[in-house]
Amino acid sequence: MHWARRLSQVFFMFLLGEFAFYGVFRCPFAVPYVSCGNCPVTQCPGRKWWIPIWAGILLSGLVLGRVFCGWACPAGFVSDVLGQAAPLRRKLAGSVDRILSMGKYVVLVAAVGVFVVLSNPRWAIPIRTGEFFRSVKLTFEHADSLWIGRTAFVLVAIGSGVVLSHFWCRYLCATGGILEILNKIAIFKYHRTANCNDCDECHEVCPVETRPAETNCNNCGDCARVCPTGAIKLGRTDGASARSRE
Amino acid sequence: MFKDFIGVGVPSRPGSRARHLPFHPCMNHEAHQEVARLHLPVAPKCNIHCSYCQRMVDASRMHEICPGLSAVILTPAEALAKTEAFLSQWGDGAVVGIAGPGDPLANEETFETLELIRSQYSRVTLCLCTNGLELPESVPALRRLGLEHLTVTINAVDPDVAERIHSRVRIKRRIIRGIRGARLLIQRQLDGLTAAVDRGMHVKVNTVVIPGVNEFHVETVAREAAARSASIFNLMPLIPRKHTADRSPPSECHIKLLRQRCKKHLPVFDRCKQCRADAEGVPGRPNALPIKREPLMNRRRFLKASGIAMTGTLSAPAIGLAADFRGESLQLWSCGGLAEAFIPANKLYEQRTGCAVSYTGAFAAALGKSLLGNAQTEVFAPRVLELAKRLKTQGKMLRFWPLCFTRYVLVTPKGNPAGIRGIEDLKRPDVRTVLSPGASPPGGEATLGILKKAGVLEAAQKHAVRNGDCVQRDVAAIVNGEGDVAVVEQRITRLPGVVNRVEVIDIPEDFIPGKPVPFVIGIMKWAKNSKLAQDFVDFIRSAEGQAFFSAAGFIPAVSEEGRRLTEKYGVKDA
C-alpha cells in the first residue's frame, strides 16, 4: 500500500466523509446523493456541495478513469480497510468475477429508473436537523421499509468486503458503474506495456483482484511497484498492446 | 405627533431658506432631539478607500464614537429581531437605518435586511447612508422599499481633491486607482444624487472637512449639492484616524465659518454626532451612546403593552441581564417546518447564555410518535394542538404556550403572469395549477382541502400541470414559470431559492383548515433544569425570539394577529 494513496483517502474522507455518511444513514430519498437540490435535511453538506462533488467525480473519470474509487471514495477507503482481513481473496474464478461485475450496471439502471420514472421518491422521513447519532436513530425509527431495505442492502454489501475484498465496489456500486464506463475512454490510466510476461504479480497485490486496464481496475497504482519487468505504466494507453494482452 | 414625517418645517433661522425638511433625526434639528434611530450594522464590506476611515468590528471599543465602527455584524434575521425589539421600545415613529460599518450599497445584506423589515413593518421610516458609488443603480430598488431618506457622503467634486481622499474605488470587482477612480466616484455620486432627488427622496449630503485637503473646497461641494436639490448639507469635522491620524481636526470656529458660507446655498445641519454603525436611541440625548442590550424596564413595558400574561414571563431575566447557563445543555425537538426559525434563534440564545441547545427538527407527527413511545426530550415545539394535548394527558409535557401560526398563501411566478387576484381565479381554464397531492400532511391534503372549500378543486385538478409529492420541488415549478399558481405555506416562500422569486397572494381565512395552523412550545417532564427550559421558552416567546419566526414566514403568537389566532383556535394549555 502506497502512503500517498492512504493520505489521499484520509484527506478525502475528511472532505467527503460526512456527505457519504448522510447519504447512507440520513438521506430520505430512494437514490441518495442526487436530489440534494430540494432536500429538507438542512444539516447535510450535500445541500451546498453536491454539484461540485459530482462534477469533480465525473471529470476525474474522464481524465483518470476509476481513480476516484481508489484514491478518494469514502466507501472505497472503508472497503480497503475491510479488505485487509478478507479471507476469500482471489478465490473467485475469472468468469464468475466477470458476471458479478455486471451487477453494478444493474444497480445503476435500477437507480436511474427509480430516479427518472418514480422521480426519486422519499422513502424516509427527513430529520431536518439534529444530533448526529440520535438523528440516525430517528431516521431508522420512522423510515419506510423500502428505505430500510435499500440501506441494509448497501451496508451488507459494503460489509461483505470482509469476506470478499471490495464486494460493493466491484459488483454493486452504481457510481462505480458510471466510472467504469468512463474508464474505457479515460485519457490516462495504468496499463501493461509489451514488457508484460503475464506473471500475475499485479493480480496478486490488487485490492480489487484485477489487472491494470481490466474490469474494475481503479488506477490505484499499487501494482506498479511490484511488477518485475516494469511493464505497468501510467499514461495514455497504447490501446492495441493493452487489448492484445487480454 | 410623529405620524407625519414629511412636511414639518425646520425652525426658520436667518440665512436658511424657507424649505421643508423631513422630520428625521439626522436632517431636522427638532427631530434630532426627539426621534429615536437605530443603525443596523449589517454591511461590513466597502467599495472605496477613504483616508480618514478605519473600519472596525470590535466589541471592546464600545466607548469610541466614529462612523465605520461597530461592535458586531448582524445577519438580516438578527437585524429584524433587533428592529422588533427596538420598535417595541421606541414606538413605530422611530427610524431604522443602515450606516455600515462598510458601504451599505456594497452589501447584498443591506437589501435583504430592508426587505425583511419592510415585509413586517409597512410604515416604518427606513434610511441609509452611502458613499454614492453604487447609488445610480440602487435608487429604484431603494425607492421600491419605500426609502425616503438618504445620506450621501461627497467629500469633493473636483477629482484632484477627491483623489487625495479616495485613492481607489472598486466597481464591478475592478479596482480603479488615482484620478480615474476619483473622477468616476464623483460622477456616480452626483448622478446618484440627481436620481434619488428625481425619485422624490430627501437627500442629505455629508462632507468630511479635512484641513489642508478639502477645507477650501467644501463650499463648492455645497453649491453642487444645492444645484441638484439636495435637502440639507452636513459638515463633519475630521476625526483623525488611519491615514489622517497625524492631521489635526478643523477648529470649531473654522467649521462655524464654513457652515455660514454653505448656508448661502442650502440648509445646513449642525447637530450631527457622527454616529457609529451600531448606534441606537435618540441622537440628541446624552444616553444615545451605543447601547448593546435592552434595559429591563423597556422589555417589561413592551410585554405589558402586548398584553402577554405576565405570569412566568416576568420571572424571565431580561435579555440585557441574560441568565448564565454556561456549561449546561438543553435538548429541543420541533416540527421540521420551524427549523429555519429555530436554528438562528438557538444560536442567539447560545451566545447569550452559554447554554448549548441540541436541536432536532423533523416531521412533528414522527417526533410525536417517538415521544408517545419511549423517546425523550426537554422542550418540544409541535405543530397540531392535539399532539401537545395528548402528550400532556400522558403526563409527558408539563406545560405549553402558543408559539406561532402558519399561513397558507397563493404563490405565483414573479410578475404573476396569469394575473391571479385571488383563489377563485384557480377556476379559470387558462390558469395552470401546481398541486402536491402526495406531499406530507401540512402540504398535500391541507392544500387540497383549501381548494375544495373555495370550490375550485375540480377546475384546479383539471388544469394541473403537475401533481407532485414534494412541496419544495413543486414550488420550484412555480419559480421557473412551469405553473401559474400553487397553494403553499408562507414559510415555503421564505426558503432560499424561492424567496424574492415568487409573488404571494392571501387566501381568505374561511378556507383554511384549522388543524395544521397552530404551533405550540412546551416543557417536557424530562427537562433537567426547569429554570433553563423556562428561560429558553421565554426567550423564544419574547419579541426578539419571535422575530425569527416572523422572518421565516410564520405569524408570531405575541403579535396582535397571533393573539387573535390564539383565541380563534383555542390554543390554551388547560
PDB file of N, CA and C in Angstrom, chain B residues 294-332:
ATOM      1  N   GLU B 294     -31.107  45.673  25.731  1.00  0.00           N
ATOM      2  CA  GLU B 294     -32.258  46.419  26.209  1.00  0.00           C
ATOM      3  C   GLU B 294     -32.263  46.441  27.732  1.00  0.00           C
ATOM      4  N   PRO B 295     -32.509  47.623  28.296  1.00  0.00           N
ATOM      5  CA  PRO B 295     -32.655  47.648  29.751  1.00  0.00           C
ATOM      6  C   PRO B 295     -33.942  46.929  30.169  1.00  0.00           C
ATOM      7  N   LEU B 296     -33.946  46.428  31.384  1.00  0.00           N
ATOM      8  CA  LEU B 296     -35.036  45.611  31.906  1.00  0.00           C
ATOM      9  C   LEU B 296     -36.394  46.276  31.741  1.00  0.00           C
ATOM     10  N   MET B 297     -36.448  47.554  32.103  1.00  0.00           N
ATOM     11  CA  MET B 297     -37.727  48.244  32.102  1.00  0.00           C
ATOM     12  C   MET B 297     -38.429  48.195  30.746  1.00  0.00           C
ATOM     13  N   ASN B 298     -37.662  48.390  29.716  1.00  0.00           N
ATOM     14  CA  ASN B 298     -38.299  48.527  28.416  1.00  0.00           C
ATOM     15  C   ASN B 298     -38.923  47.236  27.940  1.00  0.00           C
ATOM     16  N   ARG B 299     -38.258  46.158  28.247  1.00  0.00           N
ATOM     17  CA  ARG B 299     -38.802  44.893  27.818  1.00  0.00           C
ATOM     18  C   ARG B 299     -40.094  44.620  28.592  1.00  0.00           C
ATOM     19  N   ARG B 300     -40.066  44.926  29.859  1.00  0.00           N
ATOM     20  CA  ARG B 300     -41.284  44.748  30.633  1.00  0.00           C
ATOM     21  C   ARG B 300     -42.407  45.589  30.072  1.00  0.00           C
ATOM     22  N   ARG B 301     -42.030  46.837  29.759  1.00  0.00           N
ATOM     23  CA  ARG B 301     -43.053  47.736  29.251  1.00  0.00           C
ATOM     24  C   ARG B 301     -43.668  47.154  27.983  1.00  0.00           C
ATOM     25  N   PHE B 302     -42.790  46.577  27.163  1.00  0.00           N
ATOM     26  CA  PHE B 302     -43.286  46.017  25.923  1.00  0.00           C
ATOM     27  C   PHE B 302     -44.210  44.835  26.192  1.00  0.00           C
ATOM     28  N   LEU B 303     -43.767  43.959  27.081  1.00  0.00           N
ATOM     29  CA  LEU B 303     -44.562  42.768  27.354  1.00  0.00           C
ATOM     30  C   LEU B 303     -45.948  43.168  27.848  1.00  0.00           C
ATOM     31  N   LYS B 304     -45.945  44.212  28.690  1.00  0.00           N
ATOM     32  CA  LYS B 304     -47.202  44.697  29.221  1.00  0.00           C
ATOM     33  C   LYS B 304     -48.056  45.217  28.064  1.00  0.00           C
ATOM     34  N   ALA B 305     -47.397  45.985  27.227  1.00  0.00           N
ATOM     35  CA  ALA B 305     -48.127  46.590  26.114  1.00  0.00           C
ATOM     36  C   ALA B 305     -48.715  45.532  25.199  1.00  0.00           C
ATOM     37  N   SER B 306     -47.983  44.455  25.006  1.00  0.00           N
ATOM     38  CA  SER B 306     -48.521  43.455  24.087  1.00  0.00           C
ATOM     39  C   SER B 306     -49.485  42.514  24.804  1.00  0.00           C
ATOM     40  N   GLY B 307     -49.713  42.775  26.066  1.00  0.00           N
ATOM     41  CA  GLY B 307     -50.772  42.064  26.754  1.00  0.00           C
ATOM     42  C   GLY B 307     -50.495  40.598  26.979  1.00  0.00           C
ATOM     43  N   ILE B 308     -49.236  40.226  27.044  1.00  0.00           N
ATOM     44  CA  ILE B 308     -48.928  38.827  27.333  1.00  0.00           C
ATOM     45  C   ILE B 308     -49.196  38.597  28.821  1.00  0.00           C
ATOM     46  N   ALA B 309     -49.668  37.430  29.133  1.00  0.00           N
ATOM     47  CA  ALA B 309     -49.852  37.111  30.545  1.00  0.00           C
ATOM     48  C   ALA B 309     -48.520  37.309  31.249  1.00  0.00           C
ATOM     49  N   MET B 310     -48.578  38.020  32.341  1.00  0.00           N
ATOM     50  CA  MET B 310     -47.317  38.384  32.987  1.00  0.00           C
ATOM     51  C   MET B 310     -46.723  37.217  33.762  1.00  0.00           C
ATOM     52  N   THR B 311     -47.551  36.308  34.165  1.00  0.00           N
ATOM     53  CA  THR B 311     -47.022  35.199  34.962  1.00  0.00           C
ATOM     54  C   THR B 311     -46.027  34.418  34.145  1.00  0.00           C
ATOM     55  N   GLY B 312     -44.981  34.036  34.775  1.00  0.00           N
ATOM     56  CA  GLY B 312     -43.991  33.249  34.054  1.00  0.00           C
ATOM     57  C   GLY B 312     -43.076  34.125  33.245  1.00  0.00           C
ATOM     58  N   THR B 313     -43.632  35.053  32.539  1.00  0.00           N
ATOM     59  CA  THR B 313     -42.807  35.879  31.662  1.00  0.00           C
ATOM     60  C   THR B 313     -41.943  36.837  32.473  1.00  0.00           C
ATOM     61  N   LEU B 314     -42.531  37.354  33.548  1.00  0.00           N
ATOM     62  CA  LEU B 314     -41.785  38.323  34.342  1.00  0.00           C
ATOM     63  C   LEU B 314     -40.601  37.680  35.033  1.00  0.00           C
ATOM     64  N   SER B 315     -40.754  36.426  35.353  1.00  0.00           N
ATOM     65  CA  SER B 315     -39.650  35.749  36.025  1.00  0.00           C
ATOM     66  C   SER B 315     -38.480  35.586  35.063  1.00  0.00           C
ATOM     67  N   ALA B 316     -38.766  35.763  33.776  1.00  0.00           N
ATOM     68  CA  ALA B 316     -37.693  35.628  32.800  1.00  0.00           C
ATOM     69  C   ALA B 316     -36.719  36.771  32.973  1.00  0.00           C
ATOM     70  N   PRO B 317     -35.447  36.461  32.976  1.00  0.00           N
ATOM     71  CA  PRO B 317     -34.485  37.548  33.066  1.00  0.00           C
ATOM     72  C   PRO B 317     -34.546  38.366  31.786  1.00  0.00           C
ATOM     73  N   ALA B 318     -34.349  39.654  31.918  1.00  0.00           N
ATOM     74  CA  ALA B 318     -34.348  40.485  30.722  1.00  0.00           C
ATOM     75  C   ALA B 318     -33.143  40.087  29.885  1.00  0.00           C
ATOM     76  N   ILE B 319     -33.243  40.405  28.598  1.00  0.00           N
ATOM     77  CA  ILE B 319     -32.179  39.981  27.691  1.00  0.00           C
ATOM     78  C   ILE B 319     -30.834  40.586  28.109  1.00  0.00           C
ATOM     79  N   GLY B 320     -30.905  41.835  28.574  1.00  0.00           N
ATOM     80  CA  GLY B 320     -29.676  42.512  28.961  1.00  0.00           C
ATOM     81  C   GLY B 320     -28.987  41.812  30.120  1.00  0.00           C
ATOM     82  N   LEU B 321     -29.776  41.206  30.972  1.00  0.00           N
ATOM     83  CA  LEU B 321     -29.202  40.546  32.124  1.00  0.00           C
ATOM     84  C   LEU B 321     -29.382  39.043  31.955  1.00  0.00           C
ATOM     85  N   ALA B 322     -29.129  38.578  30.745  1.00  0.00           N
ATOM     86  CA  ALA B 322     -29.411  37.181  30.422  1.00  0.00           C
ATOM     87  C   ALA B 322     -28.832  36.244  31.469  1.00  0.00           C
ATOM     88  N   ALA B 323     -29.636  35.265  31.812  1.00  0.00           N
ATOM     89  CA  ALA B 323     -29.192  34.298  32.790  1.00  0.00           C
ATOM     90  C   ALA B 323     -27.981  33.558  32.253  1.00  0.00           C
ATOM     91  N   ASP B 324     -27.171  33.093  33.145  1.00  0.00           N
ATOM     92  CA  ASP B 324     -25.949  32.418  32.753  1.00  0.00           C
ATOM     93  C   ASP B 324     -26.143  30.912  32.903  1.00  0.00           C
ATOM     94  N   PHE B 325     -26.170  30.225  31.769  1.00  0.00           N
ATOM     95  CA  PHE B 325     -26.324  28.776  31.826  1.00  0.00           C
ATOM     96  C   PHE B 325     -25.109  28.110  31.192  1.00  0.00           C
ATOM     97  N   ARG B 326     -23.956  28.722  31.416  1.00  0.00           N
ATOM     98  CA  ARG B 326     -22.756  28.197  30.790  1.00  0.00           C
ATOM     99  C   ARG B 326     -22.511  26.746  31.181  1.00  0.00           C
ATOM    100  N   GLY B 327     -22.103  25.956  30.221  1.00  0.00           N
ATOM    101  CA  GLY B 327     -21.780  24.562  30.510  1.00  0.00           C
ATOM    102  C   GLY B 327     -22.994  23.656  30.539  1.00  0.00           C
ATOM    103  N   GLU B 328     -24.201  24.245  30.510  1.00  0.00           N
ATOM    104  CA  GLU B 328     -25.388  23.393  30.522  1.00  0.00           C
ATOM    105  C   GLU B 328     -25.856  23.129  29.091  1.00  0.00           C
ATOM    106  N   SER B 329     -26.781  22.196  28.955  1.00  0.00           N
ATOM    107  CA  SER B 329     -27.313  21.916  27.625  1.00  0.00           C
ATOM    108  C   SER B 329     -28.816  21.714  27.718  1.00  0.00           C
ATOM    109  N   LEU B 330     -29.452  21.954  26.582  1.00  0.00           N
ATOM    110  CA  LEU B 330     -30.906  21.813  26.529  1.00  0.00           C
ATOM    111  C   LEU B 330     -31.244  21.058  25.259  1.00  0.00           C
ATOM    112  N   GLN B 331     -32.075  20.025  25.389  1.00  0.00           N
ATOM    113  CA  GLN B 331     -32.463  19.286  24.191  1.00  0.00           C
ATOM    114  C   GLN B 331     -33.815  19.776  23.701  1.00  0.00           C
ATOM    115  N   LEU B 332     -33.815  20.207  22.444  1.00  0.00           N
ATOM    116  CA  LEU B 332     -35.025  20.778  21.855  1.00  0.00           C
ATOM    117  C   LEU B 332     -35.427  19.958  20.638  1.00  0.00           C
TER     118      LEU B 332
END
